[in-house]
């Protein structure tokens, strides 16, 4: 095949750029809005200003939401990664039809519409008296975060020879020694990658929190949501920009991890 | 090569220790009793029984799907048998997980841990046993010396050649002084010349360390060259077990004769059955065969004969069975010619004839072939 055949034609190139802009512009438009000198959501009029960022970093409410989100996302990530990784390892080792079914079951939170899931969570947490508690939110985020972990770790394990585990066991390693000393070191990049996705999932999750968080828990997405309903404060654009930057940073980190692994 | 020397240095100590414990004859004896494994309706192995003596080199040989790997994996503890018992020195071990069986194992493809160096790989069995650090370093160094990999201690497995990986896997399987070593086609990934060298090394190592080796392969030559005993499996059953010589010279069944080297098969009807010999008729040809008090006139019988045991006869030479034949094709193999000849009533016969002092054969040439009545064997068909 010649190089010419690989070079896209002009219409293809234009179409590609249109798609890219379509995807990115709505995201990027919040950046100038966050720099507005006005008191409501708008483009800058007389010049740019950083006062909404100043407001964000001095407002107790926003900082408290930031902290809450960080705590919830961190604990959820830790739990989702531990449980999801163990589930993926178990399914990989069994390698039979039951394990296929379990893996499919684990994907349900991804497949079932979130709103349907949230109604279920609501009922369950009412009965468990966990409505409006950190624990309730964390449980929900763990359950909905596990699919990311199971999918990513299972993919890594699929190319990992079962014989390494057998070799470890035949050489005297217990099951937990084999997991700790052989399995995990070889899939650590995938585990880290799954942690990033589980973290982002909890970090920008709104729907579940709206239903079950009660009065005390205001994660960042929820405070933005409330802010949009109450008043059109440009601080929200500043928050959104920060969220965007953090998510982008995490994704680039993931990319770097994968690159180093290969 | 000071391989032998290094091995003696390393293994003198543990071997002597076993001997002083007063039961060297028992250590490492494996018996497999009526082992059966089914997966749903599929039978992987059916009623396999084997007795493997301490210090023996026993090969499980069979085509793929014969169940040889299932037997090995059952001994290792990775396959739980549907029925039957596995014993180590008389004690049942079915209930023990693989890590409690203390068998060294070399896997097909070696399964060296890719994230650990050669030295760390070899140290692994000692590390999981929480041995003191100085003892680990000492044992690893000696194990690497034994397989001549001292210089490669800090390399990763992927930086080693196939032969070096095989040696590293062997060092890892031996470093914790197991009484039994299980090897699953350890040479199958190597090219032919290297394979040959490593066969000799492995055999040498076995006789030095005096451990029980259970070896799985589908390579007949490898099995013949290395084993004290060979167990031949086919379709999940043990067909015959014995020394390489017994299996080759006295195959019990048509399968064994055909699988272990090349064989001709001649079917006929028994006539003139006597106490120690009989004659059998294939078409109009009457052939004689020694051994066979169990044969009666009128029985149908299958006789097998190896290609190298058939001679090309001159006018003056005699043989118990003398047949006229015509050369259908031949090939030259350096040391011998491999000929395919057609014999009336008997059919196609293959034979190997030494090349030394012999004219080159030609297609269509008539030759007289023959063999003595004790060169061929009766097999169950």
Coordinates of N, CA and C in Angstrom, one line a residue, chain B residues 66-278:
Chain B
X66 N -4.1 -37.8 24.8 CA -4.1 -39.2 25.3 C -4.3 -39.2 26.8
X67 N -4.2 -38.0 27.4 CA -4.4 -37.9 28.9 C -3.1 -37.8 29.7
X68 N -1.9 -37.8 29.0 CA -0.7 -37.8 29.8 C -0.5 -36.5 30.6
X69 N -0.9 -35.4 30.1 CA -0.8 -34.2 30.9 C -1.8 -34.1 32.0
X70 N -3.0 -34.7 31.8 CA -3.9 -34.8 32.9 C -3.4 -35.6 34.1
X71 N -2.7 -36.7 33.7 CA -2.1 -37.6 34.8 C -1.1 -36.7 35.6
X72 N -0.2 -36.0 34.8 CA 0.8 -35.2 35.5 C 0.2 -34.1 36.3
X73 N -0.8 -33.5 35.8 CA -1.4 -32.4 36.5 C -2.2 -32.9 37.8
X74 N -2.7 -34.1 37.7 CA -3.3 -34.7 38.9 C -2.2 -35.0 40.0
X75 N -1.1 -35.5 39.5 CA 0.0 -35.7 40.5 C 0.5 -34.4 41.1
X76 N 0.5 -33.3 40.3 CA 1.0 -32.0 40.7 C -0.1 -31.4 41.7
X77 N -1.4 -31.8 41.5 CA -2.4 -31.2 42.3 C -3.3 -30.2 41.7
X78 N -3.1 -30.0 40.4 CA -3.9 -28.9 39.7 C -5.2 -29.5 39.1
X79 N -5.2 -30.8 39.0 CA -6.5 -31.5 38.5 C -6.9 -32.4 39.6
X80 N -8.2 -32.2 40.1 CA -8.7 -33.1 41.1 C -9.4 -34.3 40.5
X81 N -8.9 -35.5 40.7 CA -9.4 -36.7 40.1 C -10.9 -36.9 40.4
X82 N -11.6 -37.4 39.4 CA -13.0 -37.8 39.7 C -13.0 -39.1 40.6
X83 N -12.1 -40.0 40.3 CA -11.9 -41.2 41.1 C -10.5 -41.6 41.1
X84 N -10.1 -42.4 42.2 CA -8.8 -42.9 42.2 C -7.9 -42.2 43.3
X85 N -6.8 -42.7 43.5 CA -5.9 -42.3 44.6 C -4.5 -42.0 44.1
X86 N -3.9 -41.0 44.6 CA -2.5 -40.7 44.3 C -1.7 -40.8 45.6
X87 N -0.6 -41.6 45.7 CA 0.1 -41.7 46.9 C 1.6 -41.3 46.7
X88 N 2.1 -40.7 47.8 CA 3.5 -40.4 47.8 C 4.1 -41.2 49.0
X89 N 5.0 -42.1 48.7 CA 5.6 -43.0 49.7 C 4.5 -43.7 50.5
X90 N 3.5 -44.0 49.8 CA 2.4 -44.8 50.5 C 1.3 -43.9 51.1
X91 N 1.6 -42.6 51.3 CA 0.6 -41.8 51.9 C -0.3 -41.1 50.8
X92 N -1.7 -41.2 51.0 CA -2.5 -40.5 50.1 C -2.3 -39.0 50.1
X93 N -2.3 -38.4 48.9 CA -2.0 -36.9 48.8 C -3.1 -36.2 48.1
X94 N -4.2 -36.9 47.7 CA -5.3 -36.3 47.0 C -5.8 -35.0 47.6
X95 N -5.8 -34.9 48.9 CA -6.4 -33.8 49.6 C -5.4 -32.6 49.7
X96 N -4.1 -32.8 49.3 CA -3.2 -31.7 49.5 C -3.2 -30.8 48.3
X97 N -3.2 -29.4 48.6 CA -3.1 -28.5 47.5 C -1.7 -28.5 46.9
X98 N -1.5 -28.0 45.7 CA -0.2 -28.1 45.0 C 1.0 -27.6 45.9
X99 N 0.7 -26.5 46.6 CA 1.9 -26.0 47.3 C 2.3 -26.8 48.6
X100 N 1.5 -27.8 48.9 CA 1.8 -28.6 50.1 C 2.4 -29.9 49.6
X101 N 2.5 -30.2 48.3 CA 3.0 -31.5 47.9 C 4.5 -31.5 47.7
X102 N 5.1 -30.3 47.6 CA 6.6 -30.2 47.6 C 7.1 -31.0 46.4
X103 N 6.5 -30.8 45.2 CA 7.1 -31.4 44.0 C 7.7 -30.2 43.2
X104 N 8.9 -30.4 42.7 CA 9.4 -29.4 41.8 C 8.7 -29.6 40.4
X105 N 8.4 -28.5 39.7 CA 7.8 -28.7 38.4 C 8.4 -27.8 37.4
X106 N 8.6 -28.3 36.2 CA 9.1 -27.6 35.1 C 7.9 -27.6 34.0
X107 N 7.4 -26.4 33.7 CA 6.3 -26.3 32.9 C 6.7 -26.2 31.4
X108 N 5.7 -26.5 30.6 CA 5.8 -26.3 29.1 C 5.9 -24.8 28.9
X109 N 6.9 -24.3 28.2 CA 7.1 -22.9 28.1 C 7.8 -22.3 29.3
X110 N 8.1 -23.1 30.3 CA 8.9 -22.8 31.5 C 8.2 -21.9 32.6
X111 N 7.3 -21.0 32.2 CA 6.6 -20.2 33.2 C 7.5 -19.5 34.2
X112 N 8.6 -19.0 33.7 CA 9.5 -18.2 34.5 C 8.8 -16.9 34.7
X113 N 8.8 -16.4 36.0 CA 8.0 -15.1 36.3 C 8.7 -14.0 35.5
X114 N 7.9 -13.3 34.6 CA 8.5 -12.3 33.8 C 9.0 -11.1 34.5
X115 N 8.5 -10.8 35.7 CA 8.9 -9.6 36.4 C 10.1 -9.8 37.3
X116 N 10.6 -11.0 37.4 CA 11.7 -11.3 38.3 C 12.9 -11.7 37.5
X117 N 14.1 -11.4 38.1 CA 15.3 -11.8 37.4 C 15.5 -13.3 37.6
X118 N 16.5 -13.9 36.9 CA 16.8 -15.3 37.0 C 17.0 -15.7 38.5
X119 N 17.8 -14.9 39.2 CA 18.1 -15.2 40.6 C 16.9 -15.2 41.4
X120 N 16.1 -14.1 41.2 CA 14.8 -14.0 42.0 C 13.8 -15.1 41.7
X121 N 13.8 -15.6 40.4 CA 13.0 -16.7 40.1 C 13.4 -17.9 40.9
X122 N 14.7 -18.2 40.9 CA 15.2 -19.4 41.5 C 15.0 -19.2 43.1
X123 N 15.1 -18.0 43.5 CA 14.9 -17.8 45.0 C 13.5 -17.9 45.4
X124 N 12.5 -17.8 44.5 CA 11.1 -17.8 44.8 C 10.6 -18.9 45.7
X125 N 10.9 -20.2 45.4 CA 10.5 -21.3 46.3 C 11.0 -21.2 47.7
X126 N 12.2 -20.6 47.9 CA 12.7 -20.4 49.2 C 12.1 -19.2 49.9
X127 N 11.9 -18.2 49.1 CA 11.3 -17.0 49.7 C 9.9 -17.2 50.2
X128 N 9.1 -18.0 49.5 CA 7.7 -18.3 50.0 C 7.7 -19.2 51.2
X129 N 8.9 -19.9 51.4 CA 9.0 -20.7 52.6 C 9.7 -20.0 53.8
X130 N 9.9 -18.7 53.6 CA 10.5 -17.8 54.6 C 11.8 -18.4 55.1
X131 N 12.7 -18.8 54.2 CA 14.0 -19.2 54.6 C 14.9 -18.0 54.9
X132 N 15.9 -18.1 55.8 CA 16.7 -17.0 56.1 C 17.4 -16.5 54.8
X133 N 17.7 -15.2 54.7 CA 18.2 -14.6 53.5 C 19.6 -15.2 53.1
X134 N 20.5 -15.4 54.1 CA 21.8 -16.0 53.7 C 21.7 -17.4 53.1
X135 N 20.7 -18.1 53.7 CA 20.5 -19.5 53.1 C 20.0 -19.4 51.7
X136 N 19.1 -18.5 51.5 CA 18.5 -18.3 50.1 C 19.6 -18.0 49.2
X137 N 20.5 -17.0 49.5 CA 21.5 -16.5 48.6 C 22.4 -17.7 48.3
X138 N 22.8 -18.4 49.3 CA 23.7 -19.6 49.2 C 23.1 -20.6 48.2
X139 N 21.8 -21.0 48.5 CA 21.2 -22.1 47.7 C 21.0 -21.6 46.2
X140 N 20.6 -20.3 46.0 CA 20.4 -19.8 44.7 C 21.7 -19.9 43.9
X141 N 22.8 -19.4 44.6 CA 24.1 -19.4 43.9 C 24.5 -20.8 43.4
X142 N 24.3 -21.8 44.3 CA 24.7 -23.1 44.0 C 23.8 -23.7 42.9
X143 N 22.5 -23.4 43.0 CA 21.6 -23.9 41.9 C 21.9 -23.3 40.6
X144 N 22.3 -22.1 40.5 CA 22.6 -21.4 39.3 C 24.0 -22.0 38.7
X145 N 24.9 -22.3 39.6 CA 26.1 -22.9 39.2 C 25.8 -24.3 38.6
X146 N 24.9 -25.0 39.2 CA 24.6 -26.3 38.7 C 24.1 -26.3 37.3
X147 N 23.4 -25.3 36.9 CA 22.9 -25.2 35.5 C 23.7 -24.2 34.7
X148 N 24.8 -23.8 35.2 CA 25.7 -22.9 34.5 C 25.1 -21.6 34.1
X149 N 24.3 -21.0 35.0 CA 23.7 -19.7 34.7 C 24.2 -18.6 35.6
X150 N 25.3 -18.8 36.3 CA 25.8 -17.8 37.3 C 25.9 -16.4 36.7
X151 N 26.4 -16.4 35.4 CA 26.6 -15.1 34.8 C 25.3 -14.4 34.4
X152 N 24.2 -15.2 34.4 CA 22.9 -14.6 33.9 C 22.0 -14.3 35.1
X153 N 22.5 -14.3 36.3 CA 21.6 -14.2 37.5 C 20.8 -13.0 37.5
X154 N 21.3 -11.9 37.0 CA 20.5 -10.6 37.1 C 19.8 -10.3 35.8
X155 N 19.7 -11.2 34.9 CA 18.9 -11.0 33.6 C 17.4 -11.3 33.9
X156 N 16.6 -10.7 33.1 CA 15.2 -11.1 33.1 C 15.0 -12.3 32.2
X157 N 14.0 -13.1 32.4 CA 13.8 -14.3 31.6 C 13.7 -14.0 30.1
X158 N 13.1 -12.9 29.7 CA 13.0 -12.6 28.3 C 14.3 -12.3 27.6
X159 N 15.4 -12.1 28.5 CA 16.7 -11.8 27.9 C 17.5 -13.0 27.8
X160 N 16.9 -14.2 28.0 CA 17.6 -15.5 27.9 C 17.2 -16.2 26.7
X161 N 18.1 -17.1 26.2 CA 17.7 -18.0 25.1 C 16.8 -19.1 25.6
X162 N 16.2 -19.8 24.7 CA 15.3 -20.9 25.1 C 16.0 -21.9 26.0
X163 N 17.2 -22.3 25.6 CA 17.9 -23.3 26.4 C 18.3 -22.8 27.8
X164 N 18.6 -21.5 27.9 CA 18.9 -20.9 29.2 C 17.7 -20.8 30.1
X165 N 16.5 -20.5 29.4 CA 15.3 -20.4 30.2 C 15.0 -21.8 30.8
X166 N 15.2 -22.8 29.9 CA 14.9 -24.2 30.4 C 15.8 -24.5 31.6
X167 N 17.0 -24.1 31.6 CA 17.9 -24.4 32.7 C 17.5 -23.7 33.9
X168 N 17.1 -22.4 33.7 CA 16.6 -21.6 34.9 C 15.4 -22.2 35.5
X169 N 14.5 -22.7 34.7 CA 13.3 -23.4 35.2 C 13.6 -24.6 36.0
X170 N 14.7 -25.3 35.5 CA 15.1 -26.5 36.2 C 15.7 -26.2 37.5
X171 N 16.6 -25.1 37.6 CA 17.2 -24.7 38.8 C 16.1 -24.3 39.8
X172 N 15.1 -23.6 39.3 CA 14.0 -23.2 40.2 C 13.2 -24.4 40.8
X173 N 13.1 -25.4 40.0 CA 12.3 -26.6 40.4 C 13.1 -27.5 41.4
X174 N 14.5 -27.3 41.4 CA 15.3 -28.2 42.2 C 15.8 -27.5 43.4
X175 N 15.7 -26.2 43.5 CA 16.4 -25.5 44.5 C 15.9 -25.8 45.9
X176 N 14.6 -26.2 46.0 CA 14.1 -26.4 47.4 C 14.1 -27.9 47.7
X177 N 15.0 -28.7 47.0 CA 15.2 -30.1 47.3 C 14.0 -30.9 47.4
X178 N 13.1 -30.9 46.3 CA 11.9 -31.8 46.3 C 12.3 -33.2 46.1
X179 N 11.5 -34.2 46.5 CA 11.8 -35.6 46.3 C 11.3 -36.0 44.9
X180 N 10.4 -35.3 44.3 CA 9.9 -35.6 43.0 C 9.9 -34.4 42.1
X181 N 10.3 -34.5 40.8 CA 10.3 -33.5 39.9 C 9.4 -33.8 38.7
X182 N 8.5 -32.9 38.4 CA 7.5 -33.2 37.3 C 7.9 -32.3 36.2
X183 N 8.0 -32.8 35.0 CA 8.4 -32.1 33.8 C 7.4 -32.2 32.7
X184 N 6.8 -31.1 32.3 CA 5.8 -31.1 31.3 C 6.3 -30.6 29.9
X185 N 6.7 -31.6 29.1 CA 7.3 -31.3 27.8 C 8.3 -30.1 27.9
X186 N 9.4 -30.3 28.7 CA 10.3 -29.1 28.9 C 11.2 -28.8 27.7
X187 N 11.3 -29.7 26.8 CA 12.2 -29.5 25.7 C 11.4 -29.2 24.4
X188 N 10.1 -29.2 24.4 CA 9.4 -29.1 23.2 C 9.5 -27.8 22.4
X189 N 10.0 -26.7 23.1 CA 10.0 -25.4 22.5 C 11.4 -25.2 21.8
X190 N 12.3 -26.2 22.0 CA 13.7 -25.9 21.5 C 14.0 -26.6 20.2
X191 N 15.0 -26.1 19.5 CA 15.3 -26.7 18.2 C 16.1 -28.0 18.4
X192 N 16.1 -28.8 17.4 CA 16.5 -30.2 17.5 C 17.9 -30.4 18.1
X193 N 18.9 -29.7 17.7 CA 20.2 -29.9 18.2 C 20.3 -29.6 19.7
X194 N 19.8 -28.5 20.1 CA 19.8 -28.1 21.5 C 19.0 -29.1 22.3
X195 N 17.9 -29.6 21.8 CA 17.1 -30.6 22.4 C 18.0 -31.8 22.8
X196 N 18.8 -32.2 21.8 CA 19.6 -33.4 21.9 C 20.6 -33.2 23.1
X197 N 21.2 -32.0 23.1 CA 22.2 -31.7 24.2 C 21.5 -31.7 25.5
X198 N 20.3 -31.1 25.6 CA 19.7 -30.9 26.9 C 19.1 -32.3 27.4
X199 N 18.8 -33.1 26.4 CA 18.3 -34.5 26.8 C 19.4 -35.1 27.6
X200 N 20.6 -35.1 27.1 CA 21.8 -35.7 27.8 C 22.0 -35.0 29.1
X201 N 22.0 -33.7 29.2 CA 22.2 -33.0 30.4 C 21.2 -33.4 31.5
X202 N 19.9 -33.4 31.0 CA 18.8 -33.7 32.0 C 19.0 -35.1 32.5
X203 N 19.4 -36.1 31.6 CA 19.5 -37.5 32.0 C 20.7 -37.5 33.0
X204 N 21.8 -36.8 32.7 CA 22.9 -36.8 33.6 C 22.5 -36.2 35.0
X205 N 21.8 -35.1 35.0 CA 21.4 -34.5 36.2 C 20.5 -35.4 37.0
X206 N 19.7 -36.2 36.3 CA 18.8 -37.1 37.0 C 19.6 -38.2 37.8
X207 N 20.6 -38.7 37.1 CA 21.4 -39.8 37.7 C 22.2 -39.2 38.9
X208 N 22.6 -37.9 38.8 CA 23.4 -37.3 39.9 C 22.5 -37.1 41.1
X209 N 21.3 -36.5 40.9 CA 20.6 -36.0 42.1 C 19.7 -37.2 42.7
X210 N 19.5 -38.2 41.9 CA 18.8 -39.4 42.5 C 17.3 -39.1 42.8
X211 N 16.7 -38.0 42.2 CA 15.3 -37.7 42.5 C 14.4 -38.5 41.5
X212 N 13.2 -38.6 41.9 CA 12.2 -39.2 41.0 C 11.8 -38.1 39.9
X213 N 12.0 -38.5 38.7 CA 11.6 -37.5 37.6 C 10.4 -38.1 36.9
X214 N 9.3 -37.4 36.8 CA 8.2 -37.8 36.0 C 8.0 -36.8 34.8
X215 N 8.2 -37.4 33.6 CA 8.4 -36.6 32.4 C 7.3 -36.8 31.4
X216 N 6.7 -35.7 30.9 CA 5.7 -35.9 29.9 C 6.2 -35.4 28.5
X217 N 6.0 -36.2 27.5 CA 6.4 -35.8 26.2 C 5.6 -36.6 25.2
X218 N 5.5 -36.0 23.9 CA 4.9 -36.8 22.9 C 6.0 -37.2 21.9
X219 N 7.3 -37.0 22.3 CA 8.4 -37.3 21.4 C 8.9 -38.7 21.7
X220 N 8.7 -39.7 20.8 CA 9.1 -41.1 21.1 C 10.6 -41.2 21.3
X221 N 11.4 -40.5 20.4 CA 12.8 -40.7 20.5 C 13.3 -40.2 21.9
X222 N 12.8 -39.1 22.3 CA 13.1 -38.5 23.6 C 12.8 -39.5 24.7
X223 N 11.6 -40.1 24.7 CA 11.2 -41.0 25.7 C 12.2 -42.2 25.7
X224 N 12.5 -42.8 24.5 CA 13.3 -43.9 24.5 C 14.7 -43.6 25.0
X225 N 15.2 -42.4 24.7 CA 16.6 -42.1 25.0 C 16.8 -41.8 26.5
X226 N 15.8 -41.3 27.2 CA 16.0 -40.8 28.5 C 15.4 -41.7 29.7
X227 N 14.4 -42.5 29.4 CA 13.6 -43.0 30.5 C 14.1 -44.3 31.0
X228 N 13.9 -44.5 32.4 CA 14.0 -45.9 32.9 C 12.8 -46.7 32.6
X229 N 11.7 -46.0 32.6 CA 10.4 -46.7 32.2 C 9.6 -45.7 31.5
X230 N 8.8 -46.3 30.6 CA 7.9 -45.4 29.8 C 6.4 -46.0 30.0
X231 N 5.5 -45.1 30.2 CA 4.1 -45.4 30.3 C 3.4 -44.9 29.1
X232 N 2.9 -45.7 28.2 CA 2.2 -45.2 27.0 C 0.8 -45.1 27.2
X233 N 0.2 -43.9 26.9 CA -1.2 -43.7 27.1 C -1.8 -43.4 25.7
X234 N -3.1 -43.9 25.6 CA -3.8 -43.6 24.4 C -5.3 -43.5 24.8
X235 N -5.9 -42.4 24.3 CA -7.3 -42.1 24.6 C -7.7 -42.3 26.1
X236 N -6.8 -41.8 26.9 CA -7.1 -41.8 28.4 C -6.8 -43.0 29.1
X237 N -6.3 -44.0 28.4 CA -6.0 -45.3 29.1 C -4.5 -45.5 29.1
X238 N -4.0 -46.2 30.1 CA -2.6 -46.7 30.1 C -2.6 -48.0 29.2
X239 N -1.8 -47.9 28.1 CA -1.8 -49.1 27.2 C -0.7 -50.1 27.6
X240 N 0.5 -49.6 27.9 CA 1.6 -50.5 28.3 C 2.6 -49.7 29.1
X241 N 3.2 -50.3 30.1 CA 4.3 -49.6 30.8 C 5.5 -50.6 30.9
X242 N 6.7 -50.1 30.7 CA 7.8 -50.9 30.8 C 9.1 -50.2 30.4
X243 N 10.2 -50.9 30.4 CA 11.5 -50.3 30.0 C 11.4 -49.9 28.5
X244 N 12.2 -49.0 28.1 CA 12.2 -48.7 26.7 C 12.4 -49.9 25.8
X245 N 13.3 -50.8 26.2 CA 13.6 -52.0 25.4 C 12.4 -52.9 25.3
X246 N 11.7 -53.1 26.5 CA 10.5 -54.0 26.4 C 9.5 -53.4 25.5
X247 N 9.2 -52.1 25.6 CA 8.2 -51.5 24.8 C 8.5 -51.6 23.3
X248 N 9.8 -51.4 23.0 CA 10.2 -51.4 21.6 C 10.2 -52.8 21.0
X249 N 10.8 -53.7 21.8 CA 11.0 -55.1 21.3 C 9.7 -55.9 21.5
X250 N 9.0 -55.7 22.5 CA 7.8 -56.6 22.8 C 6.6 -55.7 23.0
X251 N 6.2 -54.9 22.0 CA 5.0 -54.1 22.2 C 3.7 -55.0 22.4
X252 N 2.9 -54.6 23.3 CA 1.7 -55.5 23.6 C 0.6 -55.3 22.6
X253 N 0.5 -54.1 22.1 CA -0.6 -53.8 21.2 C -0.1 -53.2 19.9
X254 N -1.0 -53.2 18.9 CA -0.7 -52.6 17.6 C -0.4 -51.1 17.8
X255 N -1.2 -50.4 18.7 CA -1.0 -49.0 18.9 C 0.5 -48.7 19.4
X256 N 0.9 -49.5 20.4 CA 2.3 -49.3 20.9 C 3.3 -49.5 19.9
X257 N 3.2 -50.6 19.1 CA 4.1 -50.9 18.0 C 4.2 -49.8 17.0
X258 N 3.0 -49.2 16.7 CA 2.9 -48.2 15.6 C 3.4 -46.8 16.2
X259 N 3.1 -46.6 17.5 CA 3.4 -45.2 18.0 C 4.9 -45.1 18.3
X260 N 5.5 -46.2 18.9 CA 6.9 -46.1 19.3 C 7.7 -46.6 18.1
X261 N 8.1 -45.7 17.3 CA 8.9 -46.2 16.1 C 8.0 -46.7 15.0
X262 N 8.6 -47.2 13.9 CA 7.8 -47.6 12.8 C 7.6 -49.1 12.8
X263 N 6.5 -49.6 12.3 CA 6.3 -51.1 12.3 C 5.5 -51.5 11.1
X264 N 5.8 -52.8 10.7 CA 4.9 -53.4 9.7 C 3.9 -54.3 10.4
X265 N 2.7 -54.4 9.9 CA 1.8 -55.3 10.5 C 1.3 -56.4 9.5
X266 N 1.3 -57.6 9.8 CA 0.9 -58.7 8.9 C -0.2 -59.5 9.6
X267 N -1.4 -59.6 9.0 CA -2.5 -60.3 9.6 C -2.6 -61.7 8.9
X268 N -2.9 -62.7 9.6 CA -3.0 -64.0 9.0 C -3.8 -65.0 9.9
X269 N -3.9 -66.2 9.5 CA -4.6 -67.3 10.2 C -3.7 -68.3 10.7
X270 N -3.8 -68.7 11.9 CA -2.8 -69.6 12.5 C -3.0 -71.0 12.0
X271 N -1.9 -71.7 11.6 CA -1.9 -73.1 11.2 C -0.7 -73.8 11.9
X272 N -0.7 -75.0 12.1 CA 0.4 -75.8 12.7 C 0.9 -75.2 14.0
X273 N -0.1 -74.9 14.9 CA 0.3 -74.3 16.2 C 1.1 -75.4 17.0
X274 N 2.3 -75.0 17.5 CA 3.1 -76.0 18.3 C 3.3 -75.3 19.6
X275 N 4.1 -76.0 20.5 CA 4.3 -75.5 21.8 C 5.0 -74.1 21.8
X276 N 6.0 -73.9 21.0 CA 6.8 -72.7 21.1 C 6.9 -71.9 19.8
X277 N 6.1 -72.3 18.9 CA 6.0 -71.6 17.6 C 4.8 -72.0 16.8
X278 N 4.5 -71.2 15.8 CA 3.4 -71.5 14.9 C 3.6 -71.0 13.6

